[in-house]
Structures are given as C-alpha cells and as structure tokens.
PDB file of C-alpha atoms in Angstrom:
ATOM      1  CA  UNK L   1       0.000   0.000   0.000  1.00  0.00           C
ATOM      2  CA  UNK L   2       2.552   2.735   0.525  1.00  0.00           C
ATOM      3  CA  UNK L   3       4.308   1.537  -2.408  1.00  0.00           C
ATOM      4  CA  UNK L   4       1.356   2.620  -4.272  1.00  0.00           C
ATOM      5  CA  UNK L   5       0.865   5.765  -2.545  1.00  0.00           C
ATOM      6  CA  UNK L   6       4.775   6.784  -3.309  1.00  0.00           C
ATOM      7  CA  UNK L   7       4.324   5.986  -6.949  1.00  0.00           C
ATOM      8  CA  UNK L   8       0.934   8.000  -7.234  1.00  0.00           C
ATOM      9  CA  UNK L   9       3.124  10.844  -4.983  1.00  0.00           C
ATOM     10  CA  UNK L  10       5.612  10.286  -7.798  1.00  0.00           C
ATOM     11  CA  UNK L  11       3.715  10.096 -11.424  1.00  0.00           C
ATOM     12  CA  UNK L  12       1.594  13.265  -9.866  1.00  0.00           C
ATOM     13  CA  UNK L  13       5.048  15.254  -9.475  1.00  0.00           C
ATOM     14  CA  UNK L  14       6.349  14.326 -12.834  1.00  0.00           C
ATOM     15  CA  UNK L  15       3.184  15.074 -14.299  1.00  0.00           C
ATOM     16  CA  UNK L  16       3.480  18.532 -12.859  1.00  0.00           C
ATOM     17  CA  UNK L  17       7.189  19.023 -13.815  1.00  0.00           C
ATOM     18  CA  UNK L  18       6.094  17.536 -17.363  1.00  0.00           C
ATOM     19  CA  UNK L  19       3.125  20.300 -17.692  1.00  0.00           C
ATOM     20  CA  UNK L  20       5.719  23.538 -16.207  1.00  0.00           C
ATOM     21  CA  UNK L  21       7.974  22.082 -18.744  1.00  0.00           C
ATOM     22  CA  UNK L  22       5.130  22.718 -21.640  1.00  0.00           C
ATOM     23  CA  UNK L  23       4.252  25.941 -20.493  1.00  0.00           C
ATOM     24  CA  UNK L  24       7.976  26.843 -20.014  1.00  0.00           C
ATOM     25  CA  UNK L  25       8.670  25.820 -23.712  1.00  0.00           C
ATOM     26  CA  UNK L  26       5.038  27.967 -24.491  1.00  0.00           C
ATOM     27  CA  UNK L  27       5.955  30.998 -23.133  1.00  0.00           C
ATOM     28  CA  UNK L  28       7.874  33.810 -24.698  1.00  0.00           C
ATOM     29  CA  UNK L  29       9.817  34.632 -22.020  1.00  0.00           C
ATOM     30  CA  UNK L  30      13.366  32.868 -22.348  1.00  0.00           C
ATOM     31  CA  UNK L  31      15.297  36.162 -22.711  1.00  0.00           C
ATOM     32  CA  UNK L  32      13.860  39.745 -21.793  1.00  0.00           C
ATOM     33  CA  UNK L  33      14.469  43.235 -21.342  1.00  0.00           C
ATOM     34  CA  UNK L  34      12.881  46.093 -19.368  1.00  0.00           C
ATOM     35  CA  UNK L  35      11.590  49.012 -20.888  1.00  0.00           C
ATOM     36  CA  UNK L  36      14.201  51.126 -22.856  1.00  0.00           C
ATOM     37  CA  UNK L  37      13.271  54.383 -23.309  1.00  0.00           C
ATOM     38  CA  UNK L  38      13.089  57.190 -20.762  1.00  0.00           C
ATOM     39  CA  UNK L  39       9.158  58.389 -22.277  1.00  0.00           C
ATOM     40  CA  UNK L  40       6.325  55.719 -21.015  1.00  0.00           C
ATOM     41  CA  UNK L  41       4.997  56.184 -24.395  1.00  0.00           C
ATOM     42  CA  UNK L  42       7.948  55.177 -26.362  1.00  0.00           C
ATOM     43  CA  UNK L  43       8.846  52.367 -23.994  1.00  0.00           C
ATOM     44  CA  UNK L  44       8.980  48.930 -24.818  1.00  0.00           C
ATOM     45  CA  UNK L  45       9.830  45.457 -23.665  1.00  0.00           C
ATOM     46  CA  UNK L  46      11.705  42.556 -25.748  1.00  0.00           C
ATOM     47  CA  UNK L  47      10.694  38.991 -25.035  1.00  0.00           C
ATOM     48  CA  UNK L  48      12.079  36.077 -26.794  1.00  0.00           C
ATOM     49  CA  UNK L  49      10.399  32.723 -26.539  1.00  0.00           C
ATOM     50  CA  UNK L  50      12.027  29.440 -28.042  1.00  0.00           C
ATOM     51  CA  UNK L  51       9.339  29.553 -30.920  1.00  0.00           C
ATOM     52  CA  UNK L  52       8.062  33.757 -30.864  1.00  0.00           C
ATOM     53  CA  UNK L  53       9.445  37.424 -29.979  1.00  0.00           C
ATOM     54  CA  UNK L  54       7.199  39.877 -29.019  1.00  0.00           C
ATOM     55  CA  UNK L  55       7.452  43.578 -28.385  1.00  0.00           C
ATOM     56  CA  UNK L  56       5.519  44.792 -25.840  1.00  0.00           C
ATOM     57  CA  UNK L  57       4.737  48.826 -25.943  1.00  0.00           C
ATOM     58  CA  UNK L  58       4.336  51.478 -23.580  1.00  0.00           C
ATOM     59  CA  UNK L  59       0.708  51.420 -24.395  1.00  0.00           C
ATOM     60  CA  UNK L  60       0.264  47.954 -23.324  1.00  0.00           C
ATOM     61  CA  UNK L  61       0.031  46.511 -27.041  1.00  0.00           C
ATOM     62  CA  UNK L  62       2.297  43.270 -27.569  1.00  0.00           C
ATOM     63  CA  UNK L  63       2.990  42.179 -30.988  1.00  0.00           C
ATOM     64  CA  UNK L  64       4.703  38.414 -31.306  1.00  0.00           C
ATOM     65  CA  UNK L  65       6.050  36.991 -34.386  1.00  0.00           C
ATOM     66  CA  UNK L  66       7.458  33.335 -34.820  1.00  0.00           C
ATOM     67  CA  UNK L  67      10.880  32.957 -35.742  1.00  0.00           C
ATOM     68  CA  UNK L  68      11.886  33.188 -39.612  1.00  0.00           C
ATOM     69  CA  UNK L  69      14.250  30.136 -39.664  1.00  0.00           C
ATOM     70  CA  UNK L  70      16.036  27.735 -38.307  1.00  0.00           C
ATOM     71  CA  UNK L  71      19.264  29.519 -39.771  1.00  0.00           C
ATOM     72  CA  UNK L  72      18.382  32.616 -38.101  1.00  0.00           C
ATOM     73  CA  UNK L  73      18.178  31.241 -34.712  1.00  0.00           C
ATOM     74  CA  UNK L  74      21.587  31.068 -32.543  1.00  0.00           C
ATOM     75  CA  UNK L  75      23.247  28.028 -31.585  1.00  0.00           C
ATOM     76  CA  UNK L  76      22.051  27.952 -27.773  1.00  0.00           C
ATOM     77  CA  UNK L  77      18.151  28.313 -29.219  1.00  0.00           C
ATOM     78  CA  UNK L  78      18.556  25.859 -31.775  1.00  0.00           C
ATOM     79  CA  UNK L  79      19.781  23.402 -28.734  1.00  0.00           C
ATOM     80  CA  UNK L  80      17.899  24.201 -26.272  1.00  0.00           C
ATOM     81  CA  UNK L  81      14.153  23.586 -28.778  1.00  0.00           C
ATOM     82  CA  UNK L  82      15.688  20.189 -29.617  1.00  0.00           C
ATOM     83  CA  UNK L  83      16.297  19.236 -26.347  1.00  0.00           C
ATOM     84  CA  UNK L  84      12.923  20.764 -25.207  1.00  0.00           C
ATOM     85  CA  UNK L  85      10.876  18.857 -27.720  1.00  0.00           C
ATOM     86  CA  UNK L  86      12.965  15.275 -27.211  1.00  0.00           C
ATOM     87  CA  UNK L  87      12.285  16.004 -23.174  1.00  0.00           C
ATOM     88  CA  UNK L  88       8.495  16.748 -24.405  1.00  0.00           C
ATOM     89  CA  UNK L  89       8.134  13.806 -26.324  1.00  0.00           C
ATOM     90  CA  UNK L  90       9.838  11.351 -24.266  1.00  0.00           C
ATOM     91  CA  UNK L  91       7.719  12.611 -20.981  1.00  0.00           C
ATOM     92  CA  UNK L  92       4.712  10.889 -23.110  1.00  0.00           C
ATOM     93  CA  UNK L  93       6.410   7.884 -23.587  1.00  0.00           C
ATOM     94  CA  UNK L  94       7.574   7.673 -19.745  1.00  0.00           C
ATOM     95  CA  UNK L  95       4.027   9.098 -18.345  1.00  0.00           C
ATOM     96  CA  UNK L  96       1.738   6.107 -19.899  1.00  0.00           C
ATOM     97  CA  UNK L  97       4.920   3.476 -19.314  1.00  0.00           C
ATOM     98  CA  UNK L  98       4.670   4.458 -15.207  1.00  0.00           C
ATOM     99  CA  UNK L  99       0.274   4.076 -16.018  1.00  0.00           C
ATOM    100  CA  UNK L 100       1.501   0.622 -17.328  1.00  0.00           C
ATOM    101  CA  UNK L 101       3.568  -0.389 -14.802  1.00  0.00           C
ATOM    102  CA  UNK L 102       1.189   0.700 -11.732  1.00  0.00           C
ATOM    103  CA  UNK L 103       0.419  -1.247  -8.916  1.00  0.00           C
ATOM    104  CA  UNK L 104      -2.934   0.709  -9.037  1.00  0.00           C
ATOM    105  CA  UNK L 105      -3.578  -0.198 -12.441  1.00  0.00           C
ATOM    106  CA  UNK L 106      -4.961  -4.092 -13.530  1.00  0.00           C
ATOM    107  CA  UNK L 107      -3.757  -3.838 -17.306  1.00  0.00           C
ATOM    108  CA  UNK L 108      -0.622  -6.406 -16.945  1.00  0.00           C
ATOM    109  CA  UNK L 109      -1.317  -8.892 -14.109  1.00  0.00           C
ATOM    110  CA  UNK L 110       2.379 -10.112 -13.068  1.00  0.00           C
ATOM    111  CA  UNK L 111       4.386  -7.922 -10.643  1.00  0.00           C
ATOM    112  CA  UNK L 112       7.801  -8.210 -12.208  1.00  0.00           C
ATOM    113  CA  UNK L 113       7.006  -6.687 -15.541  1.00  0.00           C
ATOM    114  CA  UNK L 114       5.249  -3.425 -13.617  1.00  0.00           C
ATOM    115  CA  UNK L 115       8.462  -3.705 -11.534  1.00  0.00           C
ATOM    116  CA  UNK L 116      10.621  -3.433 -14.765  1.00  0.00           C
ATOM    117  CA  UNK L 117       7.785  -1.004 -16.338  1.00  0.00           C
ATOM    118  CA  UNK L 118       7.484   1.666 -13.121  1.00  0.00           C
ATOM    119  CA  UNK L 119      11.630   1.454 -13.127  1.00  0.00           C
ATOM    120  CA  UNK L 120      12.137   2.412 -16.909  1.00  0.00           C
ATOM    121  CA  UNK L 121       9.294   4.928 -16.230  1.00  0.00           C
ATOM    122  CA  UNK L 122      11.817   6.173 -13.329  1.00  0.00           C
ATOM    123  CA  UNK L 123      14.874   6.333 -15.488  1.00  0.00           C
ATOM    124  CA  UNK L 124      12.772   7.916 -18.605  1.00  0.00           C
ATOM    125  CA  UNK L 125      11.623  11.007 -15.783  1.00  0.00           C
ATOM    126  CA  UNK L 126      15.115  11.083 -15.040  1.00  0.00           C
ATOM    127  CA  UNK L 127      16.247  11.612 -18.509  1.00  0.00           C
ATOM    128  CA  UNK L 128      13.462  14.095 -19.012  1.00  0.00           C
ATOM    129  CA  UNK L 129      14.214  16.020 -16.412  1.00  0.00           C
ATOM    130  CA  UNK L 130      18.277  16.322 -16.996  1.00  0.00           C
ATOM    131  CA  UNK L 131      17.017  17.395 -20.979  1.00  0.00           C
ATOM    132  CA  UNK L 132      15.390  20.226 -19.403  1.00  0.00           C
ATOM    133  CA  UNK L 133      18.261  21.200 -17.002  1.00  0.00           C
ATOM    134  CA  UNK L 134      20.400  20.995 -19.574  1.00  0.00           C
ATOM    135  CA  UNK L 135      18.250  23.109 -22.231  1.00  0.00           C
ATOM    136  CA  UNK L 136      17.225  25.530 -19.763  1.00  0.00           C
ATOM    137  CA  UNK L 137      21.118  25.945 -18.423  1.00  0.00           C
ATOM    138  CA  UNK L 138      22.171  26.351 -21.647  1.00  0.00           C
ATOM    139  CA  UNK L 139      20.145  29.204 -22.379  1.00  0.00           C
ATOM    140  CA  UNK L 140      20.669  30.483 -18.962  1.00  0.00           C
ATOM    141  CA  UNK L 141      24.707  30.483 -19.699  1.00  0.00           C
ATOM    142  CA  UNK L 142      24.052  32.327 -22.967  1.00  0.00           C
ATOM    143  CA  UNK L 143      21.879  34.643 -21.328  1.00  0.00           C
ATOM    144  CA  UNK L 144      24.661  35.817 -18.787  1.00  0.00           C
ATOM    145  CA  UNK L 145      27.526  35.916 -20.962  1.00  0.00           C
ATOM    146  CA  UNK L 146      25.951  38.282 -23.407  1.00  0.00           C
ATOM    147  CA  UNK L 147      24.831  40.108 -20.438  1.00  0.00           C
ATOM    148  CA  UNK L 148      28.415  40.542 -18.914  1.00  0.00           C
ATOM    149  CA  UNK L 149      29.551  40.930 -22.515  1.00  0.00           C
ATOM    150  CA  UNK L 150      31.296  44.555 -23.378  1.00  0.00           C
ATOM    151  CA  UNK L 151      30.800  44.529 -26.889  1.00  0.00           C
ATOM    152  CA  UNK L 152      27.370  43.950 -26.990  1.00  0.00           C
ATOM    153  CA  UNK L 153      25.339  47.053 -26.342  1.00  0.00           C
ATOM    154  CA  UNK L 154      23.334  47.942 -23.502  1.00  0.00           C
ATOM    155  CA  UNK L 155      20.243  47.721 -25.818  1.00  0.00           C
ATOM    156  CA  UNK L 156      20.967  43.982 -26.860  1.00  0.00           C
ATOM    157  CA  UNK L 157      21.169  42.839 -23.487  1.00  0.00           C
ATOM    158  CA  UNK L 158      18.658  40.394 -22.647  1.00  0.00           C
ATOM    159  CA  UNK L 159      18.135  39.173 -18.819  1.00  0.00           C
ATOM    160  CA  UNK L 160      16.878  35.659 -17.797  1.00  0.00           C
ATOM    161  CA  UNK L 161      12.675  35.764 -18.204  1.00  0.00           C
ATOM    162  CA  UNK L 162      10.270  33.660 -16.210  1.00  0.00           C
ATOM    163  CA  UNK L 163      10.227  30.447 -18.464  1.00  0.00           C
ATOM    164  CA  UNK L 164      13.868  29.716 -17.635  1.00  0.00           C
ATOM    165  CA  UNK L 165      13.037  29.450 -13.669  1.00  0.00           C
ATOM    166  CA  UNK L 166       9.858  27.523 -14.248  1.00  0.00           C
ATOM    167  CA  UNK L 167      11.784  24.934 -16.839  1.00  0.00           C
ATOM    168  CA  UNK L 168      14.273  24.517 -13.688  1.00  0.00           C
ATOM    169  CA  UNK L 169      11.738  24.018 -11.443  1.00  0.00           C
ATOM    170  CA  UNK L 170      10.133  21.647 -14.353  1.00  0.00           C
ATOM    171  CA  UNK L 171      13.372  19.587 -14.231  1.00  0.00           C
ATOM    172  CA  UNK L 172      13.280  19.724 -10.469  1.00  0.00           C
ATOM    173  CA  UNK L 173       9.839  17.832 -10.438  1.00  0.00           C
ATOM    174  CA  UNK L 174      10.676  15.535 -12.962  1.00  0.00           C
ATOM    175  CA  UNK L 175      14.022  14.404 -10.903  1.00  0.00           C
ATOM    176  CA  UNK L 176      12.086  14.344  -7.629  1.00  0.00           C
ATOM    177  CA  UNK L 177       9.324  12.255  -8.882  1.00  0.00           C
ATOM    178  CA  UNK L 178      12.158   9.837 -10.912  1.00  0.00           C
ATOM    179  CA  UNK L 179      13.636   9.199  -7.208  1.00  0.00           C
ATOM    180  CA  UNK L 180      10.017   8.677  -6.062  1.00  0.00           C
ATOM    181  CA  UNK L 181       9.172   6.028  -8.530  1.00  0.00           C
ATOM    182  CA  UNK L 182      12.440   4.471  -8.465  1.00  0.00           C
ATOM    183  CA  UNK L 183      11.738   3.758  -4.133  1.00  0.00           C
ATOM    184  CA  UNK L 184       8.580   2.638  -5.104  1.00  0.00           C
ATOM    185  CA  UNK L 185       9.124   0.340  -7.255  1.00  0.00           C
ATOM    186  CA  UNK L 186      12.198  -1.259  -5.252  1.00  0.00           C
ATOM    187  CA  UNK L 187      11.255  -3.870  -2.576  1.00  0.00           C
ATOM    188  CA  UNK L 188       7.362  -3.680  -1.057  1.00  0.00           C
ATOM    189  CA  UNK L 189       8.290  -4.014   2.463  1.00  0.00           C
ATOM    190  CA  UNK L 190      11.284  -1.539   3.038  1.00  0.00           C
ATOM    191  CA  UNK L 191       8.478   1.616   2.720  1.00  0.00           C
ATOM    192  CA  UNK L 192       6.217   1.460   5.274  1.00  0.00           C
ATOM    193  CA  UNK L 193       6.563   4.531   6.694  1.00  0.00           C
ATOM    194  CA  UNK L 194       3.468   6.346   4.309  1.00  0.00           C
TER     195      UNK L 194
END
C-alpha cells in the first residue's frame, strides 16, 4: 500500500514538472528586457520565446512573431528547442509506461514486468528532467555571458525571463518524482513509513 501511494506521490510530481515544462517551452519569455526608453509612451519590452518574440509597448500593445528560420536562430536556441521537444516527447512515452507499470492499475497482471515497467518509467523522468536542465542551463549560460559581454550594447542585453526558472523548477519535479518512482518500485516491504 505505501508503495502505491509513493508511486501516485511520484507520477503526480512528474506530471506537474512535465506540464511547467510545456508551459515553459510555451511561453515567450526565455530572454527579456525592461523598458528602454526614458518616455512611457515610447517604452517597450523585448521577449524572446524558443518559438516567438514579441514587443511589448508602452501602451500595453504586444505584438509576437514566430521565428523566420532555423538559420536565423543562434546556436544555444537551436539546442535548447531540440532538447525541449525530445524532453516533451519522451515525458509521453515515460508518463503512460509508469500508467503501465502501476500497482494501481490491472492492465498487466504479473508484478515483475510493472516492476521493470514503473523502473524504466523512473529512469525515462530522469532523462526528461536532466534534458530540461540541460536546455534551460544552456540558455541560462548564454543569457549571462551576453549580459556581462562589453561589446554587446546595452540595448541587446537580454536578462533571464520567467520560463527559464519555471523549466528549472520543471526539471526539479521531474528528478524528484524519478527518485520517487524508483523507491517505489524497489522492494514492497522496506516503505512502510506512508
């Protein structure tokens, strides 16, 4: 029984890290700026998403565009969407694998192959989550060293936006339920303390 209960605890965090990790990748807010100009009319905002930029105004109007090409993107973008839409993808795979291999669930009757099911589950959430540490530290590292770059101007600067702290928080999730689901589906009697 608390096997069960740690591998619900478990699938429900990596579902959560799974769905910050969507809106993460959703959001336009990878790389921003303040407001660069000293009128409030004439002010506006950059924000760069992995798949839009948008310009927001001083008048509260935000126009986003999707990006013209791959070839136009920077090296550190073009990395980080790969490994945000292999990290997507695979999360499927390892959300309905750890459904599979449930003790919860009555599709597969013998307890060693949801053993072997609810640990590959484990090890895919792990994987998932270290793709979106890695994507979202890449960008992060990009971030800061054109921000502490001389030869870029003050106007090009971009600062670290909202989506890169939720995809680490994402990747958190994701690694704390993949150590959840991994206890649970070792031994039935060492976790009787839920």
């Amino acid at each position: 029984m608390a096997n069960t209960r740690l591998q619900l605890l478990a699938m429900a965090l990596a579902l959560l890290g799974w769905l910050c990790m969507l809106v993460s990748c959703m959001l336009p807010m990878w790389k921003v700026s303040g407001m660069s100009s000293s009128s409030a009319f004439l002010a506006q905002g950059v924000f760069e998403g992995l798949w839009v930029h948008c310009v927001l105004q001083g008048t509260g109007d935000m126009q986003c565009r999707t990006h013209g090409s791959m070839m136009s993107l920077g090296t550190s973008m073009q990395i980080t969407r790969a490994l945000v839409v292999c990290a997507t993808m695979l999360g499927v795979v390892a959300f309905f694998v750890a459904l599979a291999g449930a003790k919860c669930t009555t599709w597969l009757d013998e307890s060693a192959t949801k053993t072997r099911l609810a640990t590959s589950a484990a090890v895919c959430f792990a994987v998932v989550g270290l793709l979106e540490l890695v994507a979202v530290s890449c960008m992060a590292h990009h971030i800061i060293s054109d921000h502490n770059n001389p030869l870029i101007s003050p106007d090009m600067r971009r600062e670290i936006g909202l989506s890169l702290y939720l995809g680490f928080g994402a990747a958190a999730l994701l690694l704390m339920g993949s150590s959840f689901m991994l206890c649970a589906s070792r031994g039935s009697d060492r976790l009787q303390f839920l």
